[in-house]
mmCIF file of C-alpha atoms in Angstrom:
data_model
loop_
_atom_site.group_PDB
_atom_site.id
_atom_site.type_symbol
_atom_site.label_atom_id
_atom_site.label_comp_id
_atom_site.label_asym_id
_atom_site.label_seq_id
_atom_site.Cartn_x
_atom_site.Cartn_y
_atom_site.Cartn_z
ATOM 1 C CA UNK A 1 -16.539 -36.980 -132.537
ATOM 2 C CA UNK A 2 -20.111 -36.005 -133.389
ATOM 3 C CA UNK A 3 -22.183 -36.347 -130.180
ATOM 4 C CA UNK A 4 -24.958 -37.898 -132.256
ATOM 5 C CA UNK A 5 -22.672 -40.722 -133.343
ATOM 6 C CA UNK A 6 -22.150 -43.851 -131.265
ATOM 7 C CA UNK A 7 -18.958 -45.861 -131.878
ATOM 8 C CA UNK A 8 -19.549 -49.435 -132.870
ATOM 9 C CA UNK A 9 -17.783 -50.721 -129.778
ATOM 10 C CA UNK A 10 -19.698 -48.453 -127.362
ATOM 11 C CA UNK A 11 -22.682 -50.311 -125.923
ATOM 12 C CA UNK A 12 -25.862 -48.304 -125.439
ATOM 13 C CA UNK A 13 -27.102 -50.273 -122.413
ATOM 14 C CA UNK A 14 -24.863 -50.667 -119.375
ATOM 15 C CA UNK A 15 -24.868 -53.609 -116.980
ATOM 16 C CA UNK A 16 -24.080 -52.843 -113.347
ATOM 17 C CA UNK A 17 -21.039 -54.746 -112.121
ATOM 18 C CA UNK A 18 -22.462 -56.033 -108.856
ATOM 19 C CA UNK A 19 -19.951 -58.616 -107.606
ATOM 20 C CA UNK A 20 -16.527 -60.048 -108.483
ATOM 21 C CA UNK A 21 -16.665 -63.189 -110.555
ATOM 22 C CA UNK A 22 -14.619 -65.105 -107.972
ATOM 23 C CA UNK A 23 -16.341 -63.606 -104.936
ATOM 24 C CA UNK A 24 -14.755 -61.331 -102.335
ATOM 25 C CA UNK A 25 -11.374 -62.671 -101.202
ATOM 26 C CA UNK A 26 -10.278 -62.615 -97.595
ATOM 27 C CA UNK A 27 -8.051 -59.718 -96.600
ATOM 28 C CA UNK A 28 -4.402 -60.669 -96.092
ATOM 29 C CA UNK A 29 -3.089 -59.420 -92.746
ATOM 30 C CA UNK A 30 0.205 -61.273 -92.197
ATOM 31 C CA UNK A 31 3.391 -62.558 -93.809
ATOM 32 C CA UNK A 32 2.041 -66.064 -94.307
ATOM 33 C CA UNK A 33 -0.890 -64.713 -96.274
ATOM 34 C CA UNK A 34 1.392 -62.402 -98.215
ATOM 35 C CA UNK A 35 3.618 -65.344 -99.185
ATOM 36 C CA UNK A 36 0.544 -67.087 -100.577
ATOM 37 C CA UNK A 37 -0.350 -63.990 -102.603
ATOM 38 C CA UNK A 38 3.177 -63.805 -104.017
ATOM 39 C CA UNK A 39 3.062 -67.463 -105.024
ATOM 40 C CA UNK A 40 -0.328 -66.960 -106.654
ATOM 41 C CA UNK A 41 0.658 -63.912 -108.707
ATOM 42 C CA UNK A 42 3.809 -65.717 -109.837
ATOM 43 C CA UNK A 43 1.582 -68.478 -111.225
ATOM 44 C CA UNK A 44 -0.519 -65.927 -113.068
ATOM 45 C CA UNK A 45 0.081 -64.663 -116.579
ATOM 46 C CA UNK A 46 -0.081 -61.337 -118.360
ATOM 47 C CA UNK A 47 -0.444 -57.871 -116.826
ATOM 48 C CA UNK A 48 -1.554 -57.338 -113.233
ATOM 49 C CA UNK A 49 -4.269 -54.915 -112.169
ATOM 50 C CA UNK A 50 -3.371 -52.879 -109.076
ATOM 51 C CA UNK A 51 -5.269 -50.336 -107.004
ATOM 52 C CA UNK A 52 -4.872 -48.757 -103.572
ATOM 53 C CA UNK A 53 -7.321 -47.143 -101.187
ATOM 54 C CA UNK A 54 -6.322 -44.186 -99.029
ATOM 55 C CA UNK A 55 -8.063 -42.267 -96.244
ATOM 56 C CA UNK A 56 -7.872 -38.842 -97.869
ATOM 57 C CA UNK A 57 -9.690 -36.248 -95.818
ATOM 58 C CA UNK A 58 -9.559 -38.457 -92.723
ATOM 59 C CA UNK A 59 -5.905 -39.224 -92.018
ATOM 60 C CA UNK A 60 -2.744 -37.154 -92.174
ATOM 61 C CA UNK A 61 -0.799 -38.013 -95.304
ATOM 62 C CA UNK A 62 -1.703 -40.284 -98.194
ATOM 63 C CA UNK A 63 -0.869 -43.761 -96.904
ATOM 64 C CA UNK A 64 -2.488 -46.814 -98.486
ATOM 65 C CA UNK A 65 -4.905 -48.701 -96.248
ATOM 66 C CA UNK A 66 -5.791 -51.433 -98.729
ATOM 67 C CA UNK A 67 -4.022 -52.791 -101.815
ATOM 68 C CA UNK A 68 -5.935 -54.741 -104.461
ATOM 69 C CA UNK A 69 -4.392 -57.057 -107.069
ATOM 70 C CA UNK A 70 -5.828 -59.151 -109.880
ATOM 71 C CA UNK A 71 -4.027 -61.233 -112.507
ATOM 72 C CA UNK A 72 -5.191 -63.873 -114.966
ATOM 73 C CA UNK A 73 -4.716 -67.294 -113.433
ATOM 74 C CA UNK A 74 -4.169 -65.785 -109.998
ATOM 75 C CA UNK A 75 -7.475 -64.213 -109.038
ATOM 76 C CA UNK A 76 -8.081 -61.158 -106.882
ATOM 77 C CA UNK A 77 -6.162 -60.409 -103.684
ATOM 78 C CA UNK A 78 -6.755 -57.818 -100.969
ATOM 79 C CA UNK A 79 -3.814 -56.853 -98.756
ATOM 80 C CA UNK A 80 -3.956 -54.833 -95.530
ATOM 81 C CA UNK A 81 -0.818 -52.614 -95.343
ATOM 82 C CA UNK A 82 -1.318 -52.214 -91.587
ATOM 83 C CA UNK A 83 -0.529 -55.901 -91.190
ATOM 84 C CA UNK A 84 1.858 -56.082 -94.162
ATOM 85 C CA UNK A 85 3.726 -52.741 -94.212
ATOM 86 C CA UNK A 86 6.598 -54.058 -96.369
ATOM 87 C CA UNK A 87 5.510 -55.333 -99.769
ATOM 88 C CA UNK A 88 8.950 -55.222 -101.385
ATOM 89 C CA UNK A 89 9.012 -59.018 -101.865
ATOM 90 C CA UNK A 90 5.742 -58.703 -103.786
ATOM 91 C CA UNK A 91 7.334 -55.906 -105.786
ATOM 92 C CA UNK A 92 10.236 -58.182 -106.698
ATOM 93 C CA UNK A 93 7.782 -60.834 -107.918
ATOM 94 C CA UNK A 94 6.168 -58.212 -110.164
ATOM 95 C CA UNK A 95 9.380 -56.613 -111.389
ATOM 96 C CA UNK A 96 8.929 -57.658 -115.028
ATOM 97 C CA UNK A 97 5.130 -57.557 -115.084
ATOM 98 C CA UNK A 98 3.137 -54.738 -116.637
ATOM 99 C CA UNK A 99 1.005 -52.986 -114.016
ATOM 100 C CA UNK A 100 -2.436 -51.697 -114.953
ATOM 101 C CA UNK A 101 -3.682 -48.806 -112.837
ATOM 102 C CA UNK A 102 -6.348 -46.151 -113.234
ATOM 103 C CA UNK A 103 -5.070 -42.616 -112.476
ATOM 104 C CA UNK A 104 -1.642 -43.967 -111.580
ATOM 105 C CA UNK A 105 -0.301 -40.707 -110.129
ATOM 106 C CA UNK A 106 -2.762 -41.062 -107.244
ATOM 107 C CA UNK A 107 -1.504 -44.498 -106.236
ATOM 108 C CA UNK A 108 2.183 -44.630 -107.212
ATOM 109 C CA UNK A 109 3.468 -42.612 -104.196
ATOM 110 C CA UNK A 110 1.608 -44.643 -101.545
ATOM 111 C CA UNK A 111 2.493 -47.932 -103.267
ATOM 112 C CA UNK A 112 6.152 -46.880 -103.396
ATOM 113 C CA UNK A 113 6.061 -46.294 -99.630
ATOM 114 C CA UNK A 114 5.153 -49.985 -99.296
ATOM 115 C CA UNK A 115 7.997 -51.131 -101.545
ATOM 116 C CA UNK A 116 5.996 -51.386 -104.766
ATOM 117 C CA UNK A 117 7.293 -49.521 -107.822
ATOM 118 C CA UNK A 118 6.284 -50.360 -111.426
ATOM 119 C CA UNK A 119 8.816 -50.812 -114.212
ATOM 120 C CA UNK A 120 6.144 -51.311 -116.871
ATOM 121 C CA UNK A 121 2.811 -49.546 -116.622
ATOM 122 C CA UNK A 122 -0.488 -48.971 -118.398
ATOM 123 C CA UNK A 123 -2.682 -46.173 -117.018
ATOM 124 C CA UNK A 124 -6.300 -46.527 -118.142
ATOM 125 C CA UNK A 125 -7.184 -42.985 -117.038
ATOM 126 C CA UNK A 126 -4.383 -41.369 -119.045
ATOM 127 C CA UNK A 127 -5.010 -43.794 -121.894
ATOM 128 C CA UNK A 128 -8.651 -42.665 -121.989
ATOM 129 C CA UNK A 129 -7.551 -39.053 -122.357
ATOM 130 C CA UNK A 130 -5.174 -39.903 -125.189
ATOM 131 C CA UNK A 131 -7.893 -41.937 -126.887
ATOM 132 C CA UNK A 132 -10.195 -38.913 -126.875
ATOM 133 C CA UNK A 133 -12.858 -40.157 -124.476
ATOM 134 C CA UNK A 134 -15.119 -37.380 -123.165
ATOM 135 C CA UNK A 135 -14.864 -38.697 -119.584
ATOM 136 C CA UNK A 136 -11.898 -40.497 -118.033
ATOM 137 C CA UNK A 137 -13.260 -41.742 -114.698
ATOM 138 C CA UNK A 138 -13.066 -45.500 -114.242
ATOM 139 C CA UNK A 139 -16.819 -46.060 -114.325
ATOM 140 C CA UNK A 140 -17.216 -43.948 -117.470
ATOM 141 C CA UNK A 141 -14.338 -45.705 -119.230
ATOM 142 C CA UNK A 142 -15.716 -49.132 -118.344
ATOM 143 C CA UNK A 143 -19.070 -48.085 -119.755
ATOM 144 C CA UNK A 144 -17.445 -46.888 -122.976
ATOM 145 C CA UNK A 145 -15.331 -49.957 -123.681
ATOM 146 C CA UNK A 146 -17.054 -52.838 -121.888
ATOM 147 C CA UNK A 147 -20.650 -51.739 -121.415
ATOM 148 C CA UNK A 148 -20.385 -52.141 -117.642
ATOM 149 C CA UNK A 149 -21.261 -49.553 -115.017
ATOM 150 C CA UNK A 150 -19.312 -49.420 -111.761
ATOM 151 C CA UNK A 151 -20.775 -48.060 -108.546
ATOM 152 C CA UNK A 152 -18.523 -45.545 -106.737
ATOM 153 C CA UNK A 153 -20.465 -44.968 -103.524
ATOM 154 C CA UNK A 154 -17.547 -45.992 -101.273
ATOM 155 C CA UNK A 155 -14.768 -44.069 -103.027
ATOM 156 C CA UNK A 156 -14.524 -41.364 -100.329
ATOM 157 C CA UNK A 157 -14.916 -43.432 -97.161
ATOM 158 C CA UNK A 158 -12.362 -43.696 -94.346
ATOM 159 C CA UNK A 159 -10.317 -46.700 -95.468
ATOM 160 C CA UNK A 160 -8.352 -46.659 -92.209
ATOM 161 C CA UNK A 161 -11.472 -48.091 -90.536
ATOM 162 C CA UNK A 162 -10.939 -51.545 -89.045
ATOM 163 C CA UNK A 163 -12.429 -53.987 -89.599
ATOM 164 C CA UNK A 164 -13.313 -52.941 -93.140
ATOM 165 C CA UNK A 165 -17.043 -53.431 -93.825
ATOM 166 C CA UNK A 166 -17.934 -56.119 -96.342
ATOM 167 C CA UNK A 167 -19.602 -53.659 -98.791
ATOM 168 C CA UNK A 168 -16.355 -51.689 -98.911
ATOM 169 C CA UNK A 169 -14.358 -54.828 -99.678
ATOM 170 C CA UNK A 170 -16.826 -55.620 -102.461
ATOM 171 C CA UNK A 171 -16.244 -52.169 -103.922
ATOM 172 C CA UNK A 172 -12.459 -52.570 -103.613
ATOM 173 C CA UNK A 173 -12.431 -55.937 -105.377
ATOM 174 C CA UNK A 174 -14.592 -54.587 -108.203
ATOM 175 C CA UNK A 175 -12.085 -51.787 -108.824
ATOM 176 C CA UNK A 176 -9.601 -54.304 -110.268
ATOM 177 C CA UNK A 177 -12.077 -56.854 -111.626
ATOM 178 C CA UNK A 178 -12.110 -55.542 -115.202
ATOM 179 C CA UNK A 179 -8.932 -53.487 -115.458
ATOM 180 C CA UNK A 180 -7.153 -56.089 -117.588
ATOM 181 C CA UNK A 181 -9.881 -56.503 -120.253
ATOM 182 C CA UNK A 182 -10.284 -52.712 -120.161
ATOM 183 C CA UNK A 183 -6.559 -52.321 -120.817
ATOM 184 C CA UNK A 184 -6.755 -54.700 -123.785
ATOM 185 C CA UNK A 185 -9.679 -52.883 -125.428
ATOM 186 C CA UNK A 186 -8.080 -49.492 -124.836
ATOM 187 C CA UNK A 187 -4.707 -50.616 -126.177
ATOM 188 C CA UNK A 188 -6.414 -51.783 -129.373
ATOM 189 C CA UNK A 189 -8.195 -48.437 -129.679
ATOM 190 C CA UNK A 190 -4.960 -46.483 -129.199
ATOM 191 C CA UNK A 191 -3.255 -48.666 -131.802
ATOM 192 C CA UNK A 192 -6.038 -48.040 -134.317
ATOM 193 C CA UNK A 193 -5.793 -44.279 -133.708
ATOM 194 C CA UNK A 194 -2.037 -44.285 -134.230
ATOM 195 C CA UNK A 195 -1.448 -43.249 -130.634
ATOM 196 C CA UNK A 196 0.054 -46.427 -129.192
ATOM 197 C CA UNK A 197 3.590 -45.056 -129.164
ATOM 198 C CA UNK A 198 2.421 -41.785 -127.618
ATOM 199 C CA UNK A 199 0.759 -43.736 -124.831
ATOM 200 C CA UNK A 200 3.865 -45.884 -124.361
ATOM 201 C CA UNK A 201 5.984 -42.756 -123.845
ATOM 202 C CA UNK A 202 3.502 -41.364 -121.334
ATOM 203 C CA UNK A 203 3.281 -44.620 -119.397
ATOM 204 C CA UNK A 204 7.068 -44.948 -119.316
ATOM 205 C CA UNK A 205 7.341 -41.444 -117.837
ATOM 206 C CA UNK A 206 4.892 -42.450 -115.100
ATOM 207 C CA UNK A 207 7.239 -45.195 -113.899
ATOM 208 C CA UNK A 208 9.545 -42.379 -112.752
ATOM 209 C CA UNK A 209 6.799 -40.362 -111.070
ATOM 210 C CA UNK A 210 7.539 -39.834 -107.376
ATOM 211 C CA UNK A 211 4.688 -37.576 -106.315
ATOM 212 C CA UNK A 212 3.426 -34.024 -106.762
ATOM 213 C CA UNK A 213 5.932 -31.223 -106.424
ATOM 214 C CA UNK A 214 6.095 -29.825 -102.908
ATOM 215 C CA UNK A 215 4.667 -26.325 -102.869
ATOM 216 C CA UNK A 216 6.692 -23.474 -101.451
ATOM 217 C CA UNK A 217 4.963 -21.837 -98.484
ATOM 218 C CA UNK A 218 1.748 -23.866 -98.771
ATOM 219 C CA UNK A 219 0.133 -21.693 -96.103
ATOM 220 C CA UNK A 220 -0.065 -18.905 -98.701
ATOM 221 C CA UNK A 221 -2.584 -20.968 -100.676
ATOM 222 C CA UNK A 222 -5.255 -20.982 -97.983
ATOM 223 C CA UNK A 223 -8.413 -19.254 -99.155
ATOM 224 C CA UNK A 224 -8.409 -15.678 -97.897
ATOM 225 C CA UNK A 225 -4.673 -15.596 -97.139
ATOM 226 C CA UNK A 226 -4.131 -12.880 -99.754
ATOM 227 C CA UNK A 227 -6.401 -10.551 -97.750
ATOM 228 C CA UNK A 228 -3.852 -10.307 -94.932
ATOM 229 C CA UNK A 229 -2.226 -6.935 -95.419
ATOM 230 C CA UNK A 230 0.769 -6.978 -93.076
ATOM 231 C CA UNK A 231 3.887 -9.089 -92.798
ATOM 232 C CA UNK A 232 3.080 -9.645 -89.122
ATOM 233 C CA UNK A 233 -0.314 -11.135 -90.016
ATOM 234 C CA UNK A 234 1.378 -13.326 -92.627
ATOM 235 C CA UNK A 235 3.808 -14.454 -89.930
ATOM 236 C CA UNK A 236 0.922 -15.387 -87.654
ATOM 237 C CA UNK A 237 -0.708 -17.329 -90.475
ATOM 238 C CA UNK A 238 2.501 -19.244 -91.091
ATOM 239 C CA UNK A 239 2.846 -20.173 -87.413
ATOM 240 C CA UNK A 240 -0.812 -21.139 -86.987
ATOM 241 C CA UNK A 241 -0.766 -23.206 -90.192
ATOM 242 C CA UNK A 242 2.377 -25.061 -89.068
ATOM 243 C CA UNK A 243 0.836 -25.649 -85.638
ATOM 244 C CA UNK A 244 -2.203 -27.206 -87.281
ATOM 245 C CA UNK A 245 0.106 -29.426 -89.374
ATOM 246 C CA UNK A 246 1.960 -30.543 -86.232
ATOM 247 C CA UNK A 247 -1.266 -31.352 -84.400
ATOM 248 C CA UNK A 248 -2.645 -33.207 -87.416
ATOM 249 C CA UNK A 249 0.526 -35.256 -87.812
ATOM 250 C CA UNK A 250 0.593 -36.080 -84.100
ATOM 251 C CA UNK A 251 -3.024 -37.210 -84.133
ATOM 252 C CA UNK A 252 -2.845 -38.737 -87.638
ATOM 253 C CA UNK A 253 -5.843 -36.715 -88.731
ATOM 254 C CA UNK A 254 -6.425 -34.639 -91.854
ATOM 255 C CA UNK A 255 -5.501 -30.990 -91.031
ATOM 256 C CA UNK A 256 -8.952 -29.790 -92.047
ATOM 257 C CA UNK A 257 -10.428 -31.935 -89.294
ATOM 258 C CA UNK A 258 -8.420 -30.063 -86.660
ATOM 259 C CA UNK A 259 -9.779 -26.689 -87.782
ATOM 260 C CA UNK A 260 -10.835 -25.839 -91.350
ATOM 261 C CA UNK A 261 -8.819 -23.467 -93.527
ATOM 262 C CA UNK A 262 -11.030 -20.392 -93.205
ATOM 263 C CA UNK A 263 -10.697 -20.481 -89.418
ATOM 264 C CA UNK A 264 -6.903 -20.687 -89.645
ATOM 265 C CA UNK A 265 -6.937 -17.480 -91.703
ATOM 266 C CA UNK A 266 -9.368 -15.860 -89.268
ATOM 267 C CA UNK A 267 -7.057 -16.618 -86.343
ATOM 268 C CA UNK A 268 -4.180 -15.027 -88.246
ATOM 269 C CA UNK A 269 -6.249 -11.926 -88.992
ATOM 270 C CA UNK A 270 -7.311 -11.453 -85.351
ATOM 271 C CA UNK A 271 -4.064 -12.608 -83.697
ATOM 272 C CA UNK A 272 -5.725 -13.415 -80.329
ATOM 273 C CA UNK A 273 -3.459 -13.115 -77.306
ATOM 274 C CA UNK A 274 -5.564 -14.841 -74.656
ATOM 275 C CA UNK A 275 -8.355 -17.386 -74.282
ATOM 276 C CA UNK A 276 -11.039 -14.713 -74.218
ATOM 277 C CA UNK A 277 -9.982 -13.171 -77.528
ATOM 278 C CA UNK A 278 -9.504 -16.613 -79.097
ATOM 279 C CA UNK A 279 -13.100 -17.412 -78.148
ATOM 280 C CA UNK A 280 -14.269 -14.426 -80.219
ATOM 281 C CA UNK A 281 -12.743 -15.747 -83.443
ATOM 282 C CA UNK A 282 -15.536 -15.848 -85.987
ATOM 283 C CA UNK A 283 -16.109 -19.310 -87.460
ATOM 284 C CA UNK A 284 -19.026 -18.181 -89.640
ATOM 285 C CA UNK A 285 -16.737 -18.136 -92.681
ATOM 286 C CA UNK A 286 -17.007 -21.930 -92.707
ATOM 287 C CA UNK A 287 -19.691 -22.946 -95.190
ATOM 288 C CA UNK A 288 -21.685 -25.416 -93.136
ATOM 289 C CA UNK A 289 -22.850 -25.759 -89.529
ATOM 290 C CA UNK A 290 -20.834 -28.958 -89.197
ATOM 291 C CA UNK A 291 -17.618 -27.167 -90.226
ATOM 292 C CA UNK A 292 -18.438 -24.291 -87.890
ATOM 293 C CA UNK A 293 -18.849 -26.709 -84.981
ATOM 294 C CA UNK A 294 -15.584 -28.424 -85.913
ATOM 295 C CA UNK A 295 -13.817 -25.063 -85.991
ATOM 296 C CA UNK A 296 -15.165 -24.041 -82.586
ATOM 297 C CA UNK A 297 -14.253 -27.386 -81.034
ATOM 298 C CA UNK A 298 -10.773 -27.337 -82.580
ATOM 299 C CA UNK A 299 -10.061 -23.860 -81.266
ATOM 300 C CA UNK A 300 -11.109 -24.872 -77.757
ATOM 301 C CA UNK A 301 -9.367 -28.240 -77.750
ATOM 302 C CA UNK A 302 -5.981 -26.843 -78.786
ATOM 303 C CA UNK A 303 -6.371 -23.396 -77.277
ATOM 304 C CA UNK A 304 -2.893 -23.224 -75.735
ATOM 305 C CA UNK A 305 -1.194 -24.257 -78.960
ATOM 306 C CA UNK A 306 -2.946 -21.589 -81.057
ATOM 307 C CA UNK A 307 -2.074 -18.906 -78.530
ATOM 308 C CA UNK A 308 1.532 -20.099 -78.447
ATOM 309 C CA UNK A 309 1.698 -19.902 -82.247
ATOM 310 C CA UNK A 310 0.430 -16.317 -82.198
ATOM 311 C CA UNK A 311 2.933 -15.439 -79.472
ATOM 312 C CA UNK A 312 5.823 -16.900 -81.490
ATOM 313 C CA UNK A 313 4.848 -14.828 -84.507
ATOM 314 C CA UNK A 314 4.523 -11.700 -82.371
ATOM 315 C CA UNK A 315 8.057 -12.210 -81.014
ATOM 316 C CA UNK A 316 9.686 -12.530 -84.445
ATOM 317 C CA UNK A 317 11.915 -9.656 -85.538
ATOM 318 C CA UNK A 318 10.726 -7.830 -88.638
ATOM 319 C CA UNK A 319 13.501 -9.360 -90.724
ATOM 320 C CA UNK A 320 12.199 -12.893 -90.022
ATOM 321 C CA UNK A 321 8.641 -12.199 -91.113
ATOM 322 C CA UNK A 322 7.519 -13.507 -94.514
ATOM 323 C CA UNK A 323 7.191 -11.054 -97.367
ATOM 324 C CA UNK A 324 3.666 -10.419 -98.521
ATOM 325 C CA UNK A 325 4.253 -10.899 -102.221
ATOM 326 C CA UNK A 326 6.758 -13.669 -102.711
ATOM 327 C CA UNK A 327 8.288 -13.919 -106.152
ATOM 328 C CA UNK A 328 7.172 -17.229 -107.591
ATOM 329 C CA UNK A 329 9.484 -19.504 -109.526
ATOM 330 C CA UNK A 330 8.838 -19.465 -113.250
ATOM 331 C CA UNK A 331 6.504 -17.166 -115.172
ATOM 332 C CA UNK A 332 3.829 -15.096 -113.424
ATOM 333 C CA UNK A 333 0.127 -15.959 -113.709
ATOM 334 C CA UNK A 334 -1.110 -15.540 -117.273
ATOM 335 C CA UNK A 335 -3.469 -12.720 -116.246
ATOM 336 C CA UNK A 336 -0.423 -10.597 -115.337
ATOM 337 C CA UNK A 337 1.451 -11.077 -118.601
ATOM 338 C CA UNK A 338 -0.095 -8.109 -120.420
ATOM 339 C CA UNK A 339 1.280 -5.743 -117.758
ATOM 340 C CA UNK A 340 4.562 -7.536 -117.090
ATOM 341 C CA UNK A 341 5.558 -8.426 -120.657
ATOM 342 C CA UNK A 342 3.125 -7.533 -123.471
ATOM 343 C CA UNK A 343 5.209 -9.402 -126.053
ATOM 344 C CA UNK A 344 5.024 -12.618 -124.030
ATOM 345 C CA UNK A 345 1.291 -12.072 -123.601
ATOM 346 C CA UNK A 346 0.934 -11.722 -127.375
ATOM 347 C CA UNK A 347 2.786 -15.006 -127.876
ATOM 348 C CA UNK A 348 0.494 -16.751 -125.411
ATOM 349 C CA UNK A 349 -2.629 -15.359 -127.082
ATOM 350 C CA UNK A 350 -1.368 -16.551 -130.452
ATOM 351 C CA UNK A 351 -0.654 -20.036 -129.086
ATOM 352 C CA UNK A 352 -4.099 -20.597 -127.528
ATOM 353 C CA UNK A 353 -6.144 -21.070 -130.740
ATOM 354 C CA UNK A 354 -3.313 -23.040 -132.334
ATOM 355 C CA UNK A 355 -3.214 -25.443 -129.386
ATOM 356 C CA UNK A 356 -7.002 -25.756 -129.439
ATOM 357 C CA UNK A 357 -6.942 -26.615 -133.144
ATOM 358 C CA UNK A 358 -4.205 -29.194 -132.544
ATOM 359 C CA UNK A 359 -6.260 -30.677 -129.728
ATOM 360 C CA UNK A 360 -9.291 -31.041 -131.985
ATOM 361 C CA UNK A 361 -7.251 -32.526 -134.815
ATOM 362 C CA UNK A 362 -5.859 -35.307 -132.634
ATOM 363 C CA UNK A 363 -8.827 -35.566 -130.246
ATOM 364 C CA UNK A 364 -6.611 -35.098 -127.190
ATOM 365 C CA UNK A 365 -7.173 -32.536 -124.398
ATOM 366 C CA UNK A 366 -4.915 -29.494 -124.679
ATOM 367 C CA UNK A 367 -3.388 -30.185 -121.260
ATOM 368 C CA UNK A 368 -2.301 -33.645 -122.426
ATOM 369 C CA UNK A 369 -0.717 -32.294 -125.592
ATOM 370 C CA UNK A 370 1.472 -30.203 -123.292
ATOM 371 C CA UNK A 371 1.020 -29.149 -119.685
ATOM 372 C CA UNK A 372 -0.003 -25.485 -119.330
ATOM 373 C CA UNK A 373 3.040 -24.853 -117.130
ATOM 374 C CA UNK A 374 5.482 -26.055 -119.774
ATOM 375 C CA UNK A 375 3.748 -24.053 -122.490
ATOM 376 C CA UNK A 376 3.879 -20.892 -120.377
ATOM 377 C CA UNK A 377 7.531 -21.387 -119.501
ATOM 378 C CA UNK A 378 8.596 -21.700 -123.126
ATOM 379 C CA UNK A 379 6.502 -18.729 -124.254
ATOM 380 C CA UNK A 380 7.612 -16.547 -121.341
ATOM 381 C CA UNK A 381 11.299 -17.099 -122.080
ATOM 382 C CA UNK A 382 11.494 -18.393 -125.670
ATOM 383 C CA UNK A 383 14.751 -19.384 -127.377
ATOM 384 C CA UNK A 384 16.619 -16.443 -128.908
ATOM 385 C CA UNK A 385 16.247 -18.048 -132.322
ATOM 386 C CA UNK A 386 12.806 -19.599 -132.733
ATOM 387 C CA UNK A 387 13.272 -22.795 -134.721
ATOM 388 C CA UNK A 388 11.940 -26.307 -134.454
ATOM 389 C CA UNK A 389 15.324 -27.452 -133.149
ATOM 390 C CA UNK A 390 15.612 -24.767 -130.464
ATOM 391 C CA UNK A 391 11.998 -25.080 -129.326
ATOM 392 C CA UNK A 392 12.194 -28.867 -129.169
ATOM 393 C CA UNK A 393 15.349 -28.506 -127.063
ATOM 394 C CA UNK A 394 13.526 -26.164 -124.671
ATOM 395 C CA UNK A 395 10.623 -28.599 -124.409
ATOM 396 C CA UNK A 396 12.983 -31.526 -123.811
ATOM 397 C CA UNK A 397 14.646 -29.605 -120.968
ATOM 398 C CA UNK A 398 11.190 -29.339 -119.376
ATOM 399 C CA UNK A 399 10.590 -33.100 -119.701
ATOM 400 C CA UNK A 400 8.100 -32.956 -122.569
ATOM 401 C CA UNK A 401 7.914 -36.337 -124.284
ATOM 402 C CA UNK A 402 9.174 -36.807 -127.871
ATOM 403 C CA UNK A 403 5.636 -37.140 -129.274
ATOM 404 C CA UNK A 404 4.629 -33.895 -127.556
ATOM 405 C CA UNK A 405 7.679 -32.081 -128.866
ATOM 406 C CA UNK A 406 7.002 -33.240 -132.406
ATOM 407 C CA UNK A 407 3.370 -32.078 -132.345
ATOM 408 C CA UNK A 408 3.638 -28.882 -130.336
ATOM 409 C CA UNK A 409 6.991 -27.376 -131.420
ATOM 410 C CA UNK A 410 5.582 -26.067 -134.732
ATOM 411 C CA UNK A 411 2.734 -24.376 -132.854
ATOM 412 C CA UNK A 412 5.147 -22.660 -130.461
ATOM 413 C CA UNK A 413 7.408 -21.547 -133.299
ATOM 414 C CA UNK A 414 4.384 -20.056 -135.054
ATOM 415 C CA UNK A 415 3.283 -18.238 -131.880
ATOM 416 C CA UNK A 416 6.769 -16.817 -131.340
ATOM 417 C CA UNK A 417 7.228 -15.712 -134.934
ATOM 418 C CA UNK A 418 3.675 -14.393 -135.385
ATOM 419 C CA UNK A 419 2.374 -13.200 -132.001
ATOM 420 C CA UNK A 420 -1.164 -11.917 -131.642
ATOM 421 C CA UNK A 421 -1.498 -8.328 -132.844
ATOM 422 C CA UNK A 422 -3.453 -7.328 -129.747
ATOM 423 C CA UNK A 423 -3.769 -8.669 -126.222
#
């Protein structure tokens, strides 16, 4: 889309959505209130807007601390999962109802923990990407389709706080206020672009989403971990990282609030054996004075546990220490392809401009046409005979949707048959 052009349905002046049309509902804390919510949503009609608020960065894990619902004829409802930890009866009432969420992968896991799992779904964030919008955040999408701006000043607060402040509840209610009309406008746009079936396939796949894949050895991904040059130091890092996880889980606090990542790596590098040497651990690697203070306090508060972690690592036999360079599952990082397999690197280089052209043709981000991981896997180990049938089969085995296979398979076949002449 030409940046100078403004679509007919895109308003040029945005109104700030300041308050829910029905006011801020009371928060439901008990079974009696939940029964009333269930009765109300059963009386409603059409899709239901759903959102959840977590305490990311404050609490250990990704539990929901507030659930918001809105349905035509039912109104808006706010539910406190601390008082209503089992929402499976609500889930049963919504079994055949289409759920409307924004960025559904963020909320599906914590909602599932409460007994809520969608069977029909419309994701306005993913829909915005498929529709070719330049920005897919909720406020930006509301501006594009409805001419309404949404304040996001409370998006990163500690939602485990009790009681929840009234301004936060206002923000939470507004998050679902316009999701249904937004869904309707977006669905019409997708239909007009010929992408409605593509979106339907994507939304159906989301109903089976269970959460991000668990990373192997997550301690390896701490910033600076690659600078540790011995297996013993890597073993210390593993023990200190796990100790921080245990403390965080016990206290129900985000691990970074125990001690930040850079300090964990610094402890592993120094391997202190007593309180005096632990006290010399440099916390200056933390980027702010507040993080440095947190690191110093965390080291002092849990001094015995850090020293015990170092001692456990020191006592491990060499055979039990982690290897420094663990072989990752799947293809190596793309930057290593030229050295590891020049032919695969040539295929990848040939695919990049073809994927970019396909993205521009359909006005869909490259990563939504096909995830980079799937593309790399197919190009790293392509079928022995490169044909549309064989490539589509490889893509299907990696869970690419039918619409993705139809669009991208010809590009992959072309890249395999005519790799880049130079890498």
